[in-house]
Amino acid sequence: MGRSTLREAFGKLAADGLLELTPNRGAAVRRMSRAEMRQLFQIRESLEGLAAQLAAEQIDKDDHRQLMEAALRDVQRGPAASNKEFMLHNQMVHNTILKIGGNDQLVQLLGRIHLPLVMAQVNQSLGAAQIAQSTAEHAEIVHAILAGSPAKADAAMRRHLRRSGTWTLGLPDDVFKPS
């Protein structure tokens, strides 16, 4: 890969807010401030609540039930053994819910709010208790979707993201970019 290709890719990632470019120093993954993180969790709570609601409404169409049951089997294996395994599990559950909901615009909107950046920033801070709590919450969300209950799925997802946001915002200052 040539330098110009790399420079172009870094420029695009910087324009998308994922990298910080420093002249004569290089590129680094951008950290978010506590205020940015709070705002993203507020947005996620509403959008992913809607995604869970839509998934519950669509659960009996096509292969949706089988996809959600596969997610439930993954959840029922119990908490992940490592942060990396949890991140994969978390992404699979949330992506399955989005897929089943069938709203392409919602998928695009959530893709634009830098979820990978959020997860990368807090990944190292996740402990066994946090992973176990999120796993239990994922099970609650999946059960509500499988029951075809849009209101319960929405409420469970909102509780999950509200708790996750509260926990994330309570992390030490060194996790966040200075405001």
Coordinates of C-alpha atoms in Angstrom, one line a residue:
M1 CA 0.0 0.0 0.0
G2 CA 1.4 3.4 -1.0
R3 CA 1.8 6.4 1.2
S4 CA -0.9 8.4 -0.7
T5 CA -3.4 5.6 -0.2
L6 CA -2.7 5.5 3.5
R7 CA -2.8 9.3 3.7
E8 CA -6.2 9.3 2.0
A9 CA -7.6 6.7 4.3
F10 CA -6.3 8.5 7.4
G11 CA -7.8 11.7 6.0
K12 CA -11.2 10.0 5.6
L13 CA -11.1 8.5 9.2
A14 CA -10.1 12.0 10.5
A15 CA -13.0 13.6 8.6
D16 CA -15.4 11.0 10.1
G17 CA -14.1 11.9 13.6
L18 CA -12.4 8.6 14.3
L19 CA -8.8 9.7 14.1
E20 CA -6.8 12.7 15.3
L21 CA -4.0 13.7 12.9
T22 CA -1.1 15.6 14.3
P23 CA 1.3 17.2 11.9
N24 CA 4.8 15.6 12.1
R25 CA 3.6 13.2 14.8
G26 CA 1.1 10.8 13.1
A27 CA -2.4 9.6 13.8
A28 CA -4.1 8.3 16.9
V29 CA -7.6 7.0 17.6
R30 CA -9.6 9.9 18.8
R31 CA -10.8 9.8 22.4
M32 CA -14.2 11.4 23.3
S33 CA -14.8 13.8 26.0
R34 CA -17.2 12.9 28.9
A35 CA -19.8 15.4 27.4
E36 CA -19.6 13.8 23.9
M37 CA -20.0 10.3 25.5
R38 CA -23.0 11.5 27.5
Q39 CA -24.6 12.8 24.3
L40 CA -23.9 9.6 22.3
F41 CA -25.5 7.5 25.0
Q42 CA -28.6 9.7 25.0
I43 CA -28.9 9.2 21.3
R44 CA -28.2 5.5 21.5
E45 CA -30.9 5.0 24.1
S46 CA -33.6 6.4 21.8
L47 CA -32.4 4.9 18.6
E48 CA -31.6 1.4 19.9
G49 CA -34.8 1.4 22.0
L50 CA -36.6 1.9 18.7
A51 CA -34.5 -0.9 17.1
A52 CA -35.6 -3.3 19.8
Q53 CA -39.2 -2.3 19.4
L54 CA -39.0 -2.8 15.7
A55 CA -37.3 -6.2 16.1
A56 CA -40.1 -7.3 18.4
E57 CA -42.7 -6.2 15.9
Q58 CA -40.9 -8.1 13.1
I59 CA -39.9 -11.3 15.1
D60 CA -42.3 -13.7 13.2
K61 CA -41.2 -12.6 9.7
D62 CA -38.7 -14.5 7.5
D63 CA -35.9 -16.1 9.6
H64 CA -36.0 -13.4 12.3
R65 CA -37.0 -15.8 15.1
Q66 CA -34.1 -18.2 14.3
L67 CA -31.7 -15.3 14.2
M68 CA -32.9 -14.0 17.6
E69 CA -32.8 -17.6 19.1
A70 CA -29.2 -17.9 17.9
A71 CA -28.5 -14.6 19.7
L72 CA -30.2 -16.0 22.8
R73 CA -28.1 -19.2 22.7
D74 CA -25.0 -17.0 22.6
V75 CA -26.3 -15.0 25.6
Q76 CA -27.2 -18.1 27.5
R77 CA -23.6 -19.4 27.3
G78 CA -23.0 -16.9 30.1
P79 CA -20.7 -13.9 30.5
A80 CA -17.7 -13.7 28.1
A81 CA -14.4 -14.9 29.3
S82 CA -12.5 -11.8 28.0
N83 CA -13.2 -8.2 27.0
K84 CA -12.6 -9.2 23.3
E85 CA -15.1 -12.0 23.5
F86 CA -17.6 -9.7 25.2
M87 CA -17.1 -7.0 22.5
L88 CA -17.9 -9.6 19.8
H89 CA -20.9 -10.9 21.7
N90 CA -22.2 -7.3 22.3
Q91 CA -21.8 -6.4 18.7
M92 CA -23.6 -9.6 17.5
V93 CA -26.6 -9.0 19.8
H94 CA -27.0 -5.4 18.9
N95 CA -26.5 -6.0 15.1
T96 CA -29.0 -8.9 15.1
I97 CA -31.6 -6.6 16.7
L98 CA -30.9 -3.9 14.1
K99 CA -31.1 -6.5 11.2
I100 CA -34.4 -7.9 12.4
G101 CA -35.9 -4.5 12.9
G102 CA -35.4 -3.9 9.2
N103 CA -34.9 -0.1 9.2
D104 CA -32.0 0.7 7.0
Q105 CA -32.0 4.4 7.9
L106 CA -31.7 3.5 11.6
V107 CA -28.8 1.2 10.9
Q108 CA -27.0 4.0 9.0
L109 CA -27.8 6.6 11.8
L110 CA -26.3 4.3 14.5
G111 CA -23.3 3.6 12.3
R112 CA -22.6 7.3 12.2
I113 CA -22.4 7.8 15.9
H114 CA -19.1 6.1 16.3
L115 CA -20.1 3.1 18.4
P116 CA -16.7 1.3 17.7
L117 CA -14.9 4.4 19.0
V118 CA -17.1 4.4 22.2
M119 CA -16.4 0.7 22.7
A120 CA -12.7 0.9 22.1
Q121 CA -12.5 3.8 24.6
V122 CA -14.1 1.8 27.4
N123 CA -13.0 -1.7 26.5
Q124 CA -10.0 -1.9 28.9
S125 CA -12.2 -0.7 31.8
L126 CA -14.7 -3.5 31.5
G127 CA -14.5 -5.9 34.4
A128 CA -16.2 -9.2 35.1
A129 CA -19.2 -7.5 36.9
Q130 CA -19.8 -5.1 34.0
I131 CA -19.7 -7.9 31.5
A132 CA -22.0 -10.1 33.6
Q133 CA -24.5 -7.2 34.0
S134 CA -24.6 -6.5 30.3
T135 CA -25.0 -10.2 29.5
A136 CA -28.0 -10.4 31.8
E137 CA -29.5 -7.3 30.2
H138 CA -28.9 -8.7 26.7
A139 CA -30.9 -11.8 27.8
E140 CA -33.8 -9.6 29.0
I141 CA -33.8 -7.7 25.7
V142 CA -33.7 -10.8 23.6
H143 CA -36.5 -12.5 25.7
A144 CA -38.8 -9.4 25.2
I145 CA -38.1 -9.5 21.4
L146 CA -38.8 -13.2 21.2
A147 CA -42.1 -12.6 23.2
G148 CA -43.1 -10.1 20.5
S149 CA -43.4 -7.3 23.0
P150 CA -42.3 -4.0 21.5
A151 CA -42.9 -2.0 24.7
K152 CA -40.9 -4.4 26.9
A153 CA -38.1 -4.7 24.3
D154 CA -37.8 -0.9 24.0
A155 CA -37.8 -0.5 27.8
A156 CA -35.2 -3.2 28.3
M157 CA -32.9 -1.8 25.7
R158 CA -33.3 1.7 27.2
R159 CA -32.5 0.5 30.7
H160 CA -29.5 -1.4 29.4
L161 CA -28.1 1.7 27.6
R162 CA -28.9 4.0 30.5
R163 CA -27.1 1.8 32.9
S164 CA -24.2 1.3 30.5
G165 CA -24.0 5.1 30.0
T166 CA -24.0 5.8 33.7
W167 CA -21.3 3.3 34.3
T168 CA -19.2 4.7 31.4
L169 CA -19.6 8.3 32.5
G170 CA -18.4 7.2 36.0
L171 CA -15.0 6.0 34.7
P172 CA -11.9 7.9 35.7
D173 CA -11.0 11.1 33.9
D174 CA -8.0 9.6 32.1
V175 CA -10.4 7.5 30.0
F176 CA -11.8 10.7 28.5
K177 CA -10.4 13.4 26.3
P178 CA -10.1 16.6 28.3
S179 CA -13.0 19.0 27.6

